Coordinates of C-alpha atoms in Angstrom, one line a residue:
M1 CA -56.7 87.8 -41.0
R2 CA -54.6 89.8 -38.6
G3 CA -55.0 88.5 -35.0
H4 CA -56.4 85.1 -36.1
N5 CA -54.2 81.9 -36.0
W6 CA -56.2 79.9 -38.6
I7 CA -53.5 77.3 -39.1
N8 CA -53.3 76.3 -35.4
T9 CA -57.0 76.5 -35.1
L10 CA -58.0 74.3 -38.0
L11 CA -55.2 71.9 -38.6
P12 CA -54.9 68.8 -36.3
D13 CA -51.6 67.6 -35.0
E14 CA -51.3 64.7 -37.4
L15 CA -51.6 67.0 -40.4
L16 CA -49.0 69.4 -39.2
I17 CA -46.6 66.6 -38.4
E18 CA -47.0 65.2 -41.9
I19 CA -46.3 68.7 -43.3
F20 CA -43.1 69.0 -41.2
R21 CA -41.9 65.6 -42.4
R22 CA -42.2 66.7 -46.1
L23 CA -40.0 69.8 -45.7
D24 CA -36.9 69.3 -47.8
S25 CA -34.2 70.7 -45.4
K26 CA -33.3 70.7 -41.8
S27 CA -33.1 74.5 -41.8
S28 CA -36.7 74.7 -42.9
R29 CA -37.8 72.4 -40.1
D30 CA -35.7 74.4 -37.6
A31 CA -37.4 77.6 -38.8
C32 CA -40.9 76.1 -38.4
S33 CA -40.1 74.9 -34.9
L34 CA -39.4 78.5 -33.8
V35 CA -42.9 79.7 -34.8
C36 CA -44.7 78.7 -31.5
T37 CA -44.6 76.2 -28.7
R38 CA -47.0 73.8 -30.5
W39 CA -45.0 73.7 -33.7
L40 CA -41.9 73.2 -31.6
R41 CA -43.5 70.2 -29.9
L42 CA -44.8 68.7 -33.1
E43 CA -41.7 69.2 -35.1
R44 CA -39.7 67.3 -32.5
L45 CA -41.9 64.3 -33.1
T46 CA -40.8 64.2 -36.7
R47 CA -37.1 63.8 -35.9
A48 CA -36.0 60.2 -36.5
A49 CA -32.2 60.5 -36.4
I50 CA -29.7 62.2 -34.2
R51 CA -26.0 62.6 -34.7
I52 CA -23.9 63.9 -31.8
G53 CA -20.3 64.0 -30.5
A54 CA -19.4 62.0 -27.5
S55 CA -17.0 64.5 -25.8
G56 CA -18.1 67.5 -23.7
S57 CA -20.6 66.0 -21.1
P58 CA -22.2 63.5 -23.5
D59 CA -24.2 61.8 -20.7
L60 CA -26.0 65.0 -19.9
F61 CA -26.5 65.7 -23.6
V62 CA -28.1 62.3 -24.1
H63 CA -30.5 63.0 -21.2
L64 CA -31.5 66.3 -22.7
L65 CA -32.0 64.9 -26.2
A66 CA -34.1 62.0 -24.9
A67 CA -36.4 64.4 -23.2
R68 CA -37.1 66.3 -26.4
F69 CA -37.1 63.8 -29.3
S70 CA -39.2 60.8 -28.4
N71 CA -39.6 59.2 -31.9
V72 CA -35.9 58.8 -32.7
T73 CA -35.0 55.5 -34.2
T74 CA -31.4 56.2 -35.3
V75 CA -28.6 57.5 -33.0
H76 CA -25.0 58.1 -34.1
I77 CA -22.5 58.9 -31.3
D78 CA -18.9 59.5 -32.3
E79 CA -16.3 60.3 -29.7
R80 CA -14.1 61.9 -32.3
L81 CA -16.8 64.7 -32.7
S82 CA -17.0 67.3 -30.0
V83 CA -20.1 68.9 -28.6
S84 CA -20.6 71.6 -26.0
I85 CA -23.8 72.3 -24.1
P86 CA -24.9 75.9 -24.7
T87 CA -25.2 78.1 -21.7
H88 CA -29.0 78.5 -22.0
F89 CA -29.7 75.0 -23.3
G90 CA -32.8 74.7 -21.3
R91 CA -34.4 77.3 -23.5
R92 CA -33.1 76.1 -26.8
R93 CA -33.4 72.9 -28.8
A94 CA -30.5 70.6 -29.4
S95 CA -30.8 71.1 -33.1
E96 CA -30.3 74.8 -32.7
N97 CA -26.8 74.2 -31.5
S98 CA -25.3 74.5 -35.0
A99 CA -21.6 75.0 -34.4
L100 CA -19.6 77.5 -36.2
K101 CA -16.1 76.2 -36.0
L102 CA -13.0 78.4 -36.2
H103 CA -10.0 76.1 -36.6
Y104 CA -6.5 77.0 -35.6
V105 CA -3.2 75.8 -37.0
S106 CA -1.0 75.1 -34.1
D107 CA 1.5 72.6 -32.7
G108 CA -1.2 70.5 -31.0
S109 CA -2.3 70.2 -27.4
S110 CA -2.6 67.5 -24.7
S111 CA -4.9 66.9 -21.9
D112 CA -5.0 64.9 -18.7
Q113 CA -6.3 61.4 -19.2
S114 CA -8.7 61.5 -16.3
D115 CA -10.2 64.7 -17.6
F116 CA -10.6 63.1 -21.0
D117 CA -12.4 60.1 -19.6
S118 CA -14.9 62.3 -17.7
L119 CA -15.9 63.8 -21.0
C120 CA -16.6 60.5 -22.8
L121 CA -19.9 58.6 -23.1
S122 CA -20.3 56.2 -20.2
D123 CA -22.6 53.3 -19.3
S124 CA -24.8 55.8 -17.6
G125 CA -25.3 57.7 -20.8
L126 CA -25.9 54.5 -22.7
S127 CA -28.6 53.5 -20.2
A128 CA -30.2 57.0 -20.5
L129 CA -30.1 56.5 -24.3
A130 CA -31.9 53.2 -23.9
D131 CA -34.5 54.7 -21.6
G132 CA -35.1 57.8 -23.8
F133 CA -35.2 56.0 -27.2
P134 CA -37.1 52.7 -26.7
K135 CA -37.9 52.6 -30.5
L136 CA -34.2 52.6 -31.4
E137 CA -33.4 50.6 -34.5
K138 CA -30.0 51.8 -35.5
L139 CA -27.2 52.7 -33.1
R140 CA -23.6 53.7 -33.9
L141 CA -21.1 54.0 -31.1
I142 CA -17.8 55.1 -32.7
W143 CA -14.7 55.0 -30.5
C144 CA -16.8 55.3 -27.3
S145 CA -14.0 53.8 -25.2
N146 CA -15.7 54.1 -21.8
V147 CA -18.7 52.0 -22.7
T148 CA -18.6 48.5 -21.2
S149 CA -20.6 45.3 -21.3
E150 CA -22.8 46.6 -18.5
G151 CA -24.0 49.5 -20.5
L152 CA -24.5 47.4 -23.6
S153 CA -26.4 44.8 -21.6
S154 CA -28.7 47.5 -20.3
L155 CA -29.3 48.8 -23.8
A156 CA -30.0 45.3 -25.1
R157 CA -32.8 44.7 -22.6
K158 CA -34.6 47.9 -23.3
C159 CA -34.1 48.3 -27.1
I160 CA -35.3 45.0 -28.4
S161 CA -36.1 46.4 -31.8
L162 CA -32.5 47.1 -32.6
K163 CA -31.6 46.2 -36.2
S164 CA -28.2 47.7 -36.7
L165 CA -25.3 48.1 -34.2
D166 CA -21.9 49.6 -34.9
L167 CA -19.4 49.2 -32.0
Q168 CA -16.3 50.4 -33.8
G169 CA -13.5 51.1 -31.3
C170 CA -15.6 50.3 -28.3
Y171 CA -13.9 48.1 -25.6
V172 CA -17.0 46.0 -24.8
G173 CA -16.7 42.4 -23.7
D174 CA -18.3 39.1 -24.3
Q175 CA -21.2 39.6 -21.8
G176 CA -22.5 42.7 -23.6
L177 CA -22.4 41.0 -27.0
A178 CA -24.1 37.9 -25.6
A179 CA -26.9 40.2 -24.2
I180 CA -27.4 41.6 -27.7
G181 CA -27.8 38.1 -29.0
Q182 CA -30.3 37.2 -26.3
C183 CA -32.5 40.3 -26.5
C184 CA -32.2 41.9 -29.9
K185 CA -33.8 39.2 -32.1
H186 CA -34.2 41.5 -35.1
L187 CA -30.5 42.4 -35.4
E188 CA -29.4 42.5 -39.0
D189 CA -26.2 44.5 -39.2
L190 CA -23.2 44.3 -36.8
N191 CA -19.8 46.0 -36.9
L192 CA -17.1 44.9 -34.5
R193 CA -14.1 46.8 -35.9
F194 CA -11.4 47.3 -33.4
C195 CA -13.4 45.8 -30.5
E196 CA -10.3 44.5 -28.6
G197 CA -12.2 43.2 -25.6
L198 CA -14.2 40.6 -27.5
T199 CA -13.3 36.9 -27.8
D200 CA -14.9 33.9 -29.6
T201 CA -17.2 33.4 -26.7
G202 CA -19.1 36.6 -27.2
L203 CA -19.4 36.3 -31.0
V204 CA -20.5 32.6 -30.8
E205 CA -23.2 33.6 -28.2
L206 CA -24.4 36.3 -30.5
A207 CA -24.5 34.0 -33.5
L208 CA -26.6 31.5 -31.5
G209 CA -29.0 34.3 -30.5
V210 CA -29.6 36.3 -33.7
G211 CA -28.4 33.9 -36.4
N212 CA -31.7 33.8 -38.1
S213 CA -31.8 37.6 -38.6
L214 CA -28.2 38.6 -39.0
K215 CA -27.4 39.7 -42.6
S216 CA -24.1 41.7 -42.2
I217 CA -21.1 41.3 -40.0
G218 CA -17.7 43.1 -39.9
V219 CA -14.7 42.1 -37.9
A220 CA -11.4 43.9 -37.9
A221 CA -8.3 44.0 -35.5
C222 CA -10.0 41.7 -32.9
A223 CA -7.1 39.5 -31.9
K224 CA -9.1 37.1 -29.9
I225 CA -11.7 36.3 -32.6
T226 CA -10.6 33.3 -34.5
D227 CA -11.9 30.6 -36.8
I228 CA -14.1 29.3 -34.0
S229 CA -16.3 32.4 -34.4
M230 CA -16.5 32.0 -38.2
E231 CA -17.5 28.4 -37.8
A232 CA -20.4 29.5 -35.5
V233 CA -21.4 32.2 -38.1
G234 CA -21.4 29.6 -40.9
L235 CA -23.4 27.2 -38.8
H236 CA -26.1 29.6 -37.5
C237 CA -26.3 32.7 -39.8
R238 CA -27.8 31.2 -42.9
S239 CA -29.2 34.6 -44.0
L240 CA -25.8 36.3 -44.0
E241 CA -25.3 38.5 -47.1
T242 CA -22.3 40.7 -46.1
L243 CA -19.0 39.6 -44.5
S244 CA -16.0 41.9 -43.9
L245 CA -12.9 40.4 -42.3
D246 CA -9.6 42.2 -41.4
S247 CA -7.7 39.8 -39.3
E248 CA -4.4 37.8 -39.1
F249 CA -6.1 35.2 -37.0
I250 CA -8.7 34.0 -39.5
H251 CA -7.5 31.1 -41.8
N252 CA -9.0 29.2 -44.6
K253 CA -10.9 26.9 -42.2
G254 CA -13.0 29.8 -40.7
L255 CA -13.7 31.5 -44.0
L256 CA -14.7 28.2 -45.7
S257 CA -17.2 27.6 -42.9
V258 CA -18.9 30.9 -43.7
I259 CA -18.8 30.4 -47.4
R260 CA -20.3 26.9 -47.3
G261 CA -22.9 27.8 -44.6
C262 CA -24.1 31.1 -46.0
P263 CA -25.5 30.5 -49.6
H264 CA -26.9 34.0 -49.9
L265 CA -23.5 35.8 -49.5
K266 CA -23.4 38.9 -51.8
V267 CA -20.6 41.1 -50.3
L268 CA -17.2 39.7 -49.3
K269 CA -14.4 42.0 -48.2
L270 CA -11.2 40.4 -47.0
Q271 CA -7.9 41.6 -45.5
C272 CA -6.5 38.3 -44.0
I273 CA -2.9 37.5 -44.6
N274 CA -3.4 33.8 -43.9
L275 CA -6.0 33.1 -46.6
T276 CA -4.9 31.4 -49.8
D277 CA -6.2 30.5 -53.3
D278 CA -8.0 27.6 -51.8
A279 CA -10.5 29.9 -50.1
L280 CA -11.1 31.9 -53.3
K281 CA -11.6 28.7 -55.3
V282 CA -14.5 27.7 -53.0
V283 CA -15.9 31.3 -53.2
G284 CA -16.0 30.8 -57.0
V285 CA -17.9 27.5 -56.6
S286 CA -20.2 28.3 -53.7
C287 CA -21.0 32.1 -53.8
L288 CA -23.0 32.3 -57.0
S289 CA -24.9 35.4 -55.8
L290 CA -21.7 37.3 -55.0
E291 CA -21.9 40.9 -56.3
I292 CA -19.1 42.7 -54.4
L293 CA -15.6 41.4 -53.8
A294 CA -12.7 43.3 -52.2
L295 CA -9.3 41.8 -51.6
Y296 CA -6.8 43.9 -49.7
S297 CA -3.0 43.3 -49.1
F298 CA -3.0 39.6 -50.1
Q299 CA 0.4 38.1 -50.7
R300 CA -0.8 34.5 -51.0
F301 CA -3.4 35.0 -53.7
T302 CA -2.5 34.3 -57.3
D303 CA -4.3 34.3 -60.6
K304 CA -5.7 30.8 -59.8
G305 CA -8.0 32.4 -57.2
L306 CA -9.2 35.1 -59.6
C307 CA -9.8 32.6 -62.3
A308 CA -12.1 30.7 -60.0
I309 CA -14.0 33.9 -59.3
G310 CA -14.3 34.7 -63.0
K311 CA -15.5 31.2 -63.7
G312 CA -18.2 31.0 -61.0
C313 CA -19.3 34.4 -59.8
K314 CA -21.2 35.6 -62.9
K315 CA -23.2 38.2 -60.9
L316 CA -20.1 40.1 -59.7
K317 CA -20.5 43.8 -60.2
N318 CA -17.9 45.5 -58.0
L319 CA -14.3 44.3 -57.6
T320 CA -11.5 45.9 -55.6
L321 CA -7.9 44.6 -55.8
S322 CA -5.5 46.4 -53.4
D323 CA -1.9 45.6 -52.9
C324 CA -2.3 42.0 -54.3
Y325 CA 1.2 41.7 -55.5
F326 CA 1.0 38.3 -57.1
L327 CA -2.1 39.0 -59.3
S328 CA -1.3 39.7 -63.0
D329 CA -3.0 40.5 -66.3
K330 CA -4.1 36.8 -66.5
G331 CA -6.2 37.1 -63.4
L332 CA -7.9 40.3 -64.4
E333 CA -8.5 38.9 -67.9
A334 CA -10.3 36.0 -66.2
I335 CA -12.5 38.4 -64.3
A336 CA -13.3 40.5 -67.4
T337 CA -14.3 37.6 -69.6
G338 CA -16.2 35.8 -66.9
C339 CA -17.9 38.7 -65.0
K340 CA -19.4 40.7 -67.9
E341 CA -21.8 42.5 -65.5
L342 CA -18.9 44.3 -63.8
T343 CA -19.7 48.0 -63.2
H344 CA -17.1 49.1 -60.7
L345 CA -13.4 48.2 -60.8
E346 CA -10.5 49.4 -58.5
V347 CA -6.9 48.3 -59.0
N348 CA -4.7 49.8 -56.3
G349 CA -1.0 49.0 -56.1
C350 CA -1.1 45.7 -57.9
H351 CA 2.2 46.1 -59.6
N352 CA 2.0 43.0 -61.8
I353 CA -1.3 44.1 -63.5
G354 CA -0.6 46.1 -66.6
T355 CA -2.0 47.3 -69.9
L356 CA -3.1 43.9 -71.2
G357 CA -5.3 43.3 -68.2
L358 CA -7.1 46.6 -68.5
E359 CA -7.5 46.0 -72.3
S360 CA -9.4 42.9 -71.4
V361 CA -11.8 44.9 -69.2
G362 CA -12.4 47.4 -72.0
K363 CA -13.2 44.6 -74.5
S364 CA -15.5 42.5 -72.2
C365 CA -17.1 44.8 -69.5
Q366 CA -19.4 47.1 -71.5
H367 CA -21.4 48.0 -68.4
L368 CA -18.4 49.5 -66.5
S369 CA -19.5 52.8 -64.9
E370 CA -16.6 53.5 -62.5
L371 CA -12.9 52.8 -62.8
A372 CA -10.1 53.6 -60.3
L373 CA -6.4 53.0 -61.1
L374 CA -4.1 53.8 -58.2
Y375 CA -0.3 53.4 -58.3
C376 CA -0.5 51.3 -61.5
Q377 CA 2.8 52.0 -63.1
R378 CA 2.5 49.3 -65.7
I379 CA -0.8 50.4 -67.2
G380 CA -0.2 52.6 -70.3
D381 CA -2.3 54.6 -72.7
A382 CA -3.5 51.5 -74.7
G383 CA -5.4 50.2 -71.7
L384 CA -7.5 53.4 -71.3
L385 CA -7.9 53.7 -75.1
Q386 CA -9.6 50.3 -75.0
I387 CA -11.8 51.4 -72.1
G388 CA -12.8 54.4 -74.2
Q389 CA -13.8 52.2 -77.1
G390 CA -15.7 49.6 -75.1
C391 CA -17.1 51.2 -71.9
K392 CA -19.5 53.8 -73.2
Y393 CA -21.3 54.0 -69.9
L394 CA -18.3 55.0 -67.8
Q395 CA -19.3 57.8 -65.5
A396 CA -16.4 58.1 -63.0
L397 CA -12.6 57.7 -63.6
H398 CA -9.9 58.0 -60.8
L399 CA -6.2 58.0 -61.7
V400 CA -3.5 58.3 -59.0
D401 CA 0.2 58.1 -59.6
C402 CA -0.1 56.3 -63.0
S403 CA 3.1 57.5 -64.6
S404 CA 2.6 55.7 -67.9
I405 CA -0.8 57.3 -68.7
G406 CA -0.8 60.5 -70.7
D407 CA -2.8 62.8 -73.0
E408 CA -3.4 60.1 -75.6
A409 CA -5.3 58.0 -73.1
M410 CA -7.4 61.0 -71.9
C411 CA -8.3 61.8 -75.5
G412 CA -9.5 58.3 -76.0
I413 CA -11.6 58.4 -72.8
A414 CA -13.0 61.8 -73.8
S415 CA -14.0 60.7 -77.3
G416 CA -15.6 57.4 -76.2
C417 CA -17.0 58.0 -72.7
K418 CA -19.3 60.9 -73.3
N419 CA -21.3 60.1 -70.1
L420 CA -18.4 60.9 -67.9
K421 CA -19.5 62.9 -64.9
K422 CA -16.5 62.6 -62.5
L423 CA -12.8 62.8 -63.3
H424 CA -10.2 62.7 -60.5
I425 CA -6.5 62.7 -61.4
R426 CA -3.6 63.1 -59.0
R427 CA 0.1 63.2 -59.8
C428 CA -0.2 61.8 -63.3
Y429 CA 2.6 64.0 -64.7
E430 CA 2.2 62.9 -68.3
I431 CA -1.3 64.2 -68.5
G432 CA -1.4 67.8 -69.7
S433 CA -3.7 70.4 -71.1
K434 CA -4.3 68.5 -74.3
G435 CA -6.1 65.6 -72.5
I436 CA -8.2 67.9 -70.3
I437 CA -9.2 70.1 -73.3
A438 CA -10.5 66.9 -75.0
V439 CA -12.6 66.2 -71.9
G440 CA -14.0 69.7 -72.0
E441 CA -14.9 69.4 -75.7
N442 CA -16.6 65.9 -75.4
C443 CA -17.8 65.2 -71.9
K444 CA -20.6 67.7 -71.5
L445 CA -22.1 66.0 -68.5
L446 CA -18.9 66.4 -66.4
T447 CA -19.7 68.1 -63.0
D448 CA -16.8 66.9 -60.8
L449 CA -13.2 67.6 -61.8
S450 CA -10.0 67.1 -59.8
I451 CA -6.6 67.4 -61.3
R452 CA -4.3 67.7 -58.3
F453 CA -0.6 68.2 -58.9
C454 CA -0.8 67.7 -62.6
D455 CA 1.8 70.4 -63.4
R456 CA 1.4 70.1 -67.2
V457 CA -2.2 71.4 -67.1
G458 CA -2.6 75.1 -67.7
D459 CA -5.2 77.8 -68.1
G460 CA -6.2 76.6 -71.6
A461 CA -7.5 73.4 -70.1
L462 CA -9.8 75.2 -67.7
V463 CA -11.1 77.5 -70.4
A464 CA -12.1 74.4 -72.4
I465 CA -13.8 72.9 -69.4
A466 CA -15.7 76.1 -68.6
E467 CA -16.9 76.3 -72.2
G468 CA -18.1 72.7 -72.3
C469 CA -19.1 71.6 -68.8
S470 CA -21.1 73.0 -65.9
L471 CA -18.9 72.0 -62.9
H472 CA -20.1 71.8 -59.3
Y473 CA -16.8 70.6 -57.9
L474 CA -13.3 71.7 -59.0
N475 CA -9.9 70.9 -57.4
V476 CA -6.8 72.2 -59.2
S477 CA -4.5 72.1 -56.2
G478 CA -0.8 72.2 -57.1
C479 CA -1.3 72.8 -60.8
H480 CA 1.4 75.5 -61.0
Q481 CA 0.6 76.6 -64.6
I482 CA -2.9 77.6 -63.7
G483 CA -3.5 81.2 -62.8
D484 CA -6.1 83.9 -62.9
A485 CA -7.2 83.3 -66.6
G486 CA -8.2 79.7 -66.0
V487 CA -10.1 80.3 -62.7
V488 CA -11.8 83.4 -64.2
A489 CA -13.0 81.2 -67.1
I490 CA -14.4 78.7 -64.6
A491 CA -16.1 81.4 -62.6
R492 CA -17.9 82.8 -65.6
G493 CA -18.7 79.4 -67.2
C494 CA -19.7 77.4 -64.1
P495 CA -22.2 79.4 -62.0
Q496 CA -23.3 76.2 -60.2
L497 CA -19.9 75.8 -58.6
C498 CA -20.2 74.7 -55.0
Y499 CA -16.6 73.6 -54.2
L500 CA -13.3 75.1 -55.3
D501 CA -9.8 74.1 -54.2
V502 CA -7.1 76.3 -55.7
S503 CA -4.4 75.7 -53.0
V504 CA -0.7 75.9 -53.8
L505 CA -1.3 78.1 -57.0
Q506 CA 1.4 80.6 -56.8
N507 CA 0.1 82.7 -59.8
L508 CA -3.4 83.0 -58.6
G509 CA -4.4 86.5 -57.3
D510 CA -7.3 88.8 -56.3
M511 CA -8.7 89.1 -59.8
A512 CA -9.8 85.4 -59.8
M513 CA -11.3 85.8 -56.3
A514 CA -13.4 88.8 -57.5
E515 CA -14.7 86.8 -60.5
V516 CA -15.6 83.8 -58.3
G517 CA -17.4 86.1 -55.9
E518 CA -19.3 87.7 -58.7
H519 CA -20.3 84.6 -60.7
C520 CA -20.5 81.7 -58.2
P521 CA -23.2 82.6 -55.7
L522 CA -23.7 78.9 -54.7
L523 CA -20.1 78.4 -53.5
K524 CA -20.0 76.6 -50.1
E525 CA -16.4 75.6 -49.7
I526 CA -13.2 77.1 -50.9
V527 CA -9.5 76.2 -50.2
L528 CA -7.0 79.0 -50.7
S529 CA -4.1 77.6 -48.7
H530 CA -0.5 78.5 -49.8
C531 CA -1.8 81.1 -52.4
R532 CA 0.6 83.9 -51.7
Q533 CA -0.8 86.4 -54.2
I534 CA -4.3 86.5 -52.7
T535 CA -4.8 89.3 -50.3
D536 CA -7.5 90.8 -48.0
V537 CA -8.8 92.7 -51.0
G538 CA -9.6 89.6 -53.1
L539 CA -11.1 87.9 -50.0
A540 CA -13.4 90.8 -49.5
H541 CA -14.6 90.6 -53.2
L542 CA -15.1 86.8 -52.8
V543 CA -17.3 86.9 -49.7
K544 CA -19.3 89.9 -50.9
S545 CA -21.7 87.8 -53.0
C546 CA -20.9 84.2 -51.8
T547 CA -23.3 84.4 -49.0
M548 CA -23.7 80.6 -48.9
L549 CA -20.1 80.0 -48.0
E550 CA -19.7 77.5 -45.2
S551 CA -16.0 76.6 -45.2
C552 CA -12.8 78.6 -46.0
H553 CA -9.3 77.3 -45.7
M554 CA -6.6 79.9 -46.0
V555 CA -3.5 78.8 -44.1
Y556 CA -0.1 80.1 -45.2
C557 CA -1.5 82.9 -47.4
S558 CA 1.0 85.7 -46.6
G559 CA -1.3 88.3 -48.2
I560 CA -4.2 87.6 -45.9
T561 CA -4.2 89.2 -42.5
S562 CA -6.5 89.4 -39.5
V563 CA -8.6 91.9 -41.4
G564 CA -9.4 89.3 -44.1
V565 CA -10.3 86.7 -41.5
A566 CA -12.6 89.2 -39.8
T567 CA -14.2 89.9 -43.2
V568 CA -15.0 86.2 -43.8
V569 CA -16.4 85.7 -40.3
S570 CA -18.6 88.8 -40.4
S571 CA -19.7 88.7 -44.0
C572 CA -20.8 85.0 -44.3
P573 CA -23.9 84.2 -42.2
N574 CA -23.5 80.5 -43.0
I575 CA -19.8 80.1 -42.3
R576 CA -19.1 77.0 -40.2
K577 CA -15.3 76.4 -40.6
V578 CA -12.4 78.8 -41.1
L579 CA -8.9 77.2 -41.2
V580 CA -6.3 79.8 -40.5
E581 CA -3.2 80.5 -38.4
K582 CA -4.0 81.3 -34.8
W583 CA -2.1 84.6 -34.8
K584 CA -4.4 86.0 -37.6
V585 CA -7.5 85.8 -35.4
S586 CA -8.0 89.0 -33.5
Q587 CA -9.7 89.4 -30.2
R588 CA -12.4 91.4 -31.8
T589 CA -13.1 88.6 -34.3
K590 CA -13.4 86.2 -31.4
R591 CA -15.8 88.4 -29.6
R592 CA -17.9 89.1 -32.7
A593 CA -18.2 85.4 -33.5
G594 CA -20.1 84.8 -30.2
S595 CA -20.6 81.8 -28.0
V596 CA -21.6 79.4 -30.8
I597 CA -18.0 79.4 -32.2
S598 CA -15.9 76.3 -31.2
Y599 CA -12.2 77.0 -31.2
L600 CA -10.3 73.8 -32.2
C601 CA -6.6 73.3 -32.5
V602 CA -5.6 71.3 -35.6
D603 CA -2.2 70.0 -36.7
L604 CA -1.2 70.3 -40.3

């Protein structure tokens, strides 16, 4: 009834909070919070996670957030992300500060170091975070270079429920890490990538303190962390399940201590130039629960190590081999025949692995669901043909710079892998329209297609895709034979399209933009850069119906002027990012955009 507020009168706080928690989007929650002061207060209680930038008075920003969101358990602070405090912040919620970003292409800019430091999160801000969010369980501090051991110690004393801590790029010292070990007895996940201030002393103290609870640890580019730390982890962290090491200071001795001391290890990611086959042999014997193995840039591993893995790690499901120059078909065959539960395989720059190795995977690994072949010059069509025959459950295929793979391979994949949902190809110049047409005719579940710089693919391929598939994502950047006809077919056949990259298509014009605008109302991101035939007219047709558009890249489009930029900004209520040359943004467009726009200079 008019004049009666029955909802607020009859429903208790607990019920309204539960309703807000069940809303399916942030925008819906934001809208509810604007109804009245009671709903604003209650909706704030449902917020469990906050993600902010660490530049632009972050200490003040943390104070303001802590006063408003008392039930937050997850905080992500990233110094690479900028944030600015609105002029009337006192009368507006933090979550209302949704930033529309108008990016400029320029030669870059520099700033005084002291001014930069004053805009970074400090120990004071970290202390305020600890005071404001005592229920904190997960904290990510990414490249917060001004945070020290003092701030981390203060946090440790106040946030004793902390379970996950990411200190990537933070110059914290041993005292701070030791304090975490002493106070945060529930810590399970720790990331120490690029923490240059740490030594063995800090990590040993942490292992002594939280060894019973720690399940995951990552160390990268920490020059003063050596085998001594790994020995402590192996001795005290019996529950460890995930280990990620990127270090030239870790040797077999340290890794073997972890392997022998942590029987529940499931994930092992290694980029350590001083490890040898001896370490992998022990992994094969001791890590019987291993499910994920990633080996990066190893020049001292041979097929002997992979044979040990294939013989012992029967539960292995995910394998990444990157720049392992001495691995060959024999090693991959040992993995294929021994690890029949393999679901994900990535081979990147392993120049001695060829067709025979991939054929072994196709014959033995029937559960393979994702395959990535990057810079594999020796793998030919026969390898993918065998994948098509044996891996019926393949859902994702990534091919980059595989010069020996052509249309015959793609036809084999298309006919055998009818569950394919994602196909990403880049610079595979032997793949043309014939192979992509076969995919369109057979892979009806395909929703994600990227064929970047495959210059033998033409409009006919996109016509077949449009007739057979309902794409959500399409990237045809640099496919010079594609023009209006192909993109028009996609627009008419794929109304669910959300992302479209047609950059560097010299034959694409306004007709295609008009069709996309008319038939793809769900489009959120479009990349038009280096499309010289597209003009302000086509852009106007595009944005007329694509009201959900959030991002538009249009650098080096000679037919688009300041008028087109203004059209995008004024016609798209959800637009968040426009990448364009600075000189194409008029003063009127800047004024119309309002105070919520963040102008950012970006180098190309």
